[in-house]
Tab-separated table of C-alpha atoms in Angstrom:
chain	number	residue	atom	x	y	z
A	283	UNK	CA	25.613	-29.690	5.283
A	284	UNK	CA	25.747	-26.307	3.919
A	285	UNK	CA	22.997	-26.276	0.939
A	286	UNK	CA	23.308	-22.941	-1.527
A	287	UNK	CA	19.489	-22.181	-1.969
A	288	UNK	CA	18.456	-20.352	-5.209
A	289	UNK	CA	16.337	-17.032	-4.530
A	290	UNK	CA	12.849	-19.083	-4.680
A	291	UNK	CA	13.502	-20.837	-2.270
A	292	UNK	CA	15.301	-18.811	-0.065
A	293	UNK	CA	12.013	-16.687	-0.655
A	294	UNK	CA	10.141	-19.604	0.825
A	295	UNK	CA	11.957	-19.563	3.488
A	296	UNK	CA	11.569	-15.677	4.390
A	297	UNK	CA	7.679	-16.565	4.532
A	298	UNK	CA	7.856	-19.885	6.919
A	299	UNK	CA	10.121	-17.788	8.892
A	300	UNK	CA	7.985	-14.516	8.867
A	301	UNK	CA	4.705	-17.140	8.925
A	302	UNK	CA	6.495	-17.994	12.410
A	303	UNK	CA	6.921	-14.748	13.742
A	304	UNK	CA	10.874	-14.779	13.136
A	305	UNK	CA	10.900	-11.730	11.909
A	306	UNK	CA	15.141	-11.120	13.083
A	307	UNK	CA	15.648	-14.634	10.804
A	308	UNK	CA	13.433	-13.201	7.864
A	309	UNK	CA	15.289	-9.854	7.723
A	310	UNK	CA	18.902	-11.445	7.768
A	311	UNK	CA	17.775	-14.265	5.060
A	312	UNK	CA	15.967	-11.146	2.950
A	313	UNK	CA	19.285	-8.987	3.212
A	314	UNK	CA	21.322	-12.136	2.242
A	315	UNK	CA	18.685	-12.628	-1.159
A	316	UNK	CA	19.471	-8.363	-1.485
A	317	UNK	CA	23.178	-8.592	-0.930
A	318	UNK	CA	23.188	-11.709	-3.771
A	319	UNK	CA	20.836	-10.126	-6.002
A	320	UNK	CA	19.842	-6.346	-5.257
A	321	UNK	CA	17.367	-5.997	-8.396
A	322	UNK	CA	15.364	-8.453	-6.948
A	323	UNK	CA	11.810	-7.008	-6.907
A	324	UNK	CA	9.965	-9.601	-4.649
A	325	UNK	CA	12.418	-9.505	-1.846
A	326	UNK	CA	12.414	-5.742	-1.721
A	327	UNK	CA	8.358	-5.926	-1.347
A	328	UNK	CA	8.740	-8.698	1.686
A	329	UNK	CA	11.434	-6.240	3.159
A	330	UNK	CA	9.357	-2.975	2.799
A	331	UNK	CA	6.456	-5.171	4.402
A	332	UNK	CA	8.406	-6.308	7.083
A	333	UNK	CA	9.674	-2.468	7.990
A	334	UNK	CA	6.234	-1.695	7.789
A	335	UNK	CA	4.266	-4.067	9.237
A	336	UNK	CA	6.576	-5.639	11.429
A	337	UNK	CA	9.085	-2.647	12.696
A	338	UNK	CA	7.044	0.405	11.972
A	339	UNK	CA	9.691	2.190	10.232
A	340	UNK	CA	7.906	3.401	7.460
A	341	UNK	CA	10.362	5.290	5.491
A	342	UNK	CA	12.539	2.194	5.060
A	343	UNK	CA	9.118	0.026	3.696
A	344	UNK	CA	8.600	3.365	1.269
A	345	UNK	CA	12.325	3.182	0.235
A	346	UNK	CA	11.983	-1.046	-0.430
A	347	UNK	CA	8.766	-0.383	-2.218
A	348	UNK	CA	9.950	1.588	-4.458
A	349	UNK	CA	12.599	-0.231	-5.056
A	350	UNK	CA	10.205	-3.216	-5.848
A	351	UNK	CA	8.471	-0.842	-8.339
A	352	UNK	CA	11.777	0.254	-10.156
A	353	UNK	CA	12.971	-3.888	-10.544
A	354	UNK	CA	9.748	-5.250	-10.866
A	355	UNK	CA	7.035	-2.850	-12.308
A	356	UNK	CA	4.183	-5.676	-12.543
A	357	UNK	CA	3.786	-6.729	-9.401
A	358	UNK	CA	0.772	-5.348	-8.390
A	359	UNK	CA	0.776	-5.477	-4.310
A	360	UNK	CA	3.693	-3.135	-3.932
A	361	UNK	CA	1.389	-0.521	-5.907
A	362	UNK	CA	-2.254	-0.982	-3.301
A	363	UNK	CA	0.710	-1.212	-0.211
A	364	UNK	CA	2.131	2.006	-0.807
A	365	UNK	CA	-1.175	3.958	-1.319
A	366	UNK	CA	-2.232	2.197	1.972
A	367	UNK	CA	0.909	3.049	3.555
A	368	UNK	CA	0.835	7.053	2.299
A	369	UNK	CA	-2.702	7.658	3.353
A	370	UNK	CA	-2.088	5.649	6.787
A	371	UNK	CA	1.140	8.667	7.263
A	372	UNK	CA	-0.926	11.228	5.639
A	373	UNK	CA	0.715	12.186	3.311
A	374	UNK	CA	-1.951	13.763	0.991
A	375	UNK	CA	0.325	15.465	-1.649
A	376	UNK	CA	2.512	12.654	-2.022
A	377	UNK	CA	-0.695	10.150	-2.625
A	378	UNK	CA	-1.852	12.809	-4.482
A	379	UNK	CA	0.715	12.464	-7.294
A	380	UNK	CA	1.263	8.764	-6.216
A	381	UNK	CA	-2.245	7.859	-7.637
A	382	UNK	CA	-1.946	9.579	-10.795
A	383	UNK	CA	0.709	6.821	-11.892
A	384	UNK	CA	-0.557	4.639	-9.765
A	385	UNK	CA	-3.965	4.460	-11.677
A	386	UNK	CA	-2.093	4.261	-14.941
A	387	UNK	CA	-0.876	0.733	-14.083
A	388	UNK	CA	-2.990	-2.358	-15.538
A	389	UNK	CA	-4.307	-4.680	-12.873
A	390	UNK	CA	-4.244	-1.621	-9.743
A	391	UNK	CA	-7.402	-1.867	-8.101
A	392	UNK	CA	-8.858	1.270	-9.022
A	393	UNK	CA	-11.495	1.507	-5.998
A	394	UNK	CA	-9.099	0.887	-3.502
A	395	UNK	CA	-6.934	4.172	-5.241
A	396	UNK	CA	-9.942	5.968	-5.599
A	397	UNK	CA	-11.389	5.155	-2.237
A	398	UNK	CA	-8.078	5.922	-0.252
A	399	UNK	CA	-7.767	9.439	-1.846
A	400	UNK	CA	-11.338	10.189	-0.930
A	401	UNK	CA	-10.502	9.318	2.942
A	402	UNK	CA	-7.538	11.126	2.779
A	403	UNK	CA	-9.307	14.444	1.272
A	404	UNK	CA	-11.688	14.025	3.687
A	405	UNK	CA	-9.013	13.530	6.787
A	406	UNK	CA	-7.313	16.820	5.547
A	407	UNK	CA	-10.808	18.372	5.168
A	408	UNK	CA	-10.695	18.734	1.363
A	409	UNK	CA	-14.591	17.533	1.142
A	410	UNK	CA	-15.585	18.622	-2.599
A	411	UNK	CA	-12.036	16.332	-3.736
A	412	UNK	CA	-13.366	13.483	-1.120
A	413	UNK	CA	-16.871	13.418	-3.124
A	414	UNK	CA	-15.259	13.333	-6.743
A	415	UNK	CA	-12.800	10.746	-5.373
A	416	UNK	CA	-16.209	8.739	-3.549
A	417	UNK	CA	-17.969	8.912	-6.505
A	418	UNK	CA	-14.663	7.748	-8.806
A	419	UNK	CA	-14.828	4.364	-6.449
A	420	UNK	CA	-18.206	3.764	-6.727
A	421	UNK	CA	-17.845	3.847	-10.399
A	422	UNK	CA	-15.179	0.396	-9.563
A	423	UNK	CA	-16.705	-0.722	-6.548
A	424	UNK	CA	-18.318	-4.264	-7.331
A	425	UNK	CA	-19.107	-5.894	-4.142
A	426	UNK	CA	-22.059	-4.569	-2.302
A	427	UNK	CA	-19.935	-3.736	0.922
A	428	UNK	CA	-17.733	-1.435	-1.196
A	429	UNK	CA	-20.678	0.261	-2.877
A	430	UNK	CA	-22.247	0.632	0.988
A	431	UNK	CA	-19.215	2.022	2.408
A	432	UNK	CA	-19.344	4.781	-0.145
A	433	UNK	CA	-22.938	5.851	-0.175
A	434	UNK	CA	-22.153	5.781	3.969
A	435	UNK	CA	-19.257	8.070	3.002
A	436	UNK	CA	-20.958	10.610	0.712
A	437	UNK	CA	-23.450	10.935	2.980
A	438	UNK	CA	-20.893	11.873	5.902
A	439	UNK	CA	-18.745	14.128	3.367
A	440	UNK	CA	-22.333	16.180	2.548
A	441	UNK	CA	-22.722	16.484	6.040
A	442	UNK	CA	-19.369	17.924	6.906
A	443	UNK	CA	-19.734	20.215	4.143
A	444	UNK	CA	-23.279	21.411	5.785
A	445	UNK	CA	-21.504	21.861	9.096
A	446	UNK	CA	-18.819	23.383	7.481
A	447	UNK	CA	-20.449	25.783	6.002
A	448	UNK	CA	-22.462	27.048	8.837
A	449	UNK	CA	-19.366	26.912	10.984
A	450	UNK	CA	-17.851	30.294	8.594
């Protein structure tokens, strides 16, 4: 009995499957929902997850992101994933400009923007950006772990720039 799903559904599936670990069942059932309906936002975000979570090809999870962004502007995960995603392949000029959209979007998590730039300045050894950025989180961090986290950080960032200096 061949049942024609509707793309709900079919999404519902994609998630037992990857839920499973069937991630070769997931991708053919999310390039089915693409083939049937290529504006759909939601799948693109569950493929650009899977290529990046699942099969490490990170370009491809960029390239479904933003694709998820273009056909469904709203959804708020595909916008924390890709900053996640950028600073994880450091790509500091590309978060860079990322962010600055990024941060215009209602509903982003603006400590977890703000946080992930500072780490990235400070990975690329761009300390006086990594403060500003620390100190933009703390102004959004609200859970005392967060705020911890970036008084730990400043304090590390200071130091570098001590060592720094007496390095020249």
């Amino acid at each position: 009995m061949n049942i024609l799903f509707n793309i709900e559904e079919k999404m519902i599936r994609v998630n037992k499957y990857l839920y499973e670990n069937k991630c070769i069942k997931a991708k053919r059932l999310l390039e089915d929902i693409l083939e049937e309906e290529p504006d759909c936002g939601v799948a693109h975000f569950e493929m650009g997850m899977l290529y990046y979570h699942e099969l490490a090809e990170y370009d491809m999870a960029l390239y479904h992101f933003d694709l998820c962004k273009r056909f469904k502007p709203g959804f708020i995960p595909v916008y924390h994933v890709t900053v996640q995603l950028l600073y994880q392949l450091n790509k500091h000029k590309t978060l860079l400009k990322y962010a600055e959209s990024c941060l215009q979007i209602e509903g982003v998590n603006k400590y977890f923007v703000y946080k992930h730039l500072a780490m990235s300045a400070e990975t690329t050894l761009l300390f006086k950006p990594s403060i500003k950025y620390y100190k933009q989180a703390k102004l959004y961090a609200i859970h005392e772990h967060d705020i911890t986290f970036i008084k730990n950080s400043l304090m590390r960032v200071k130091e570098k720039t001590v060592n720094k200096s007496l390095m020249v």
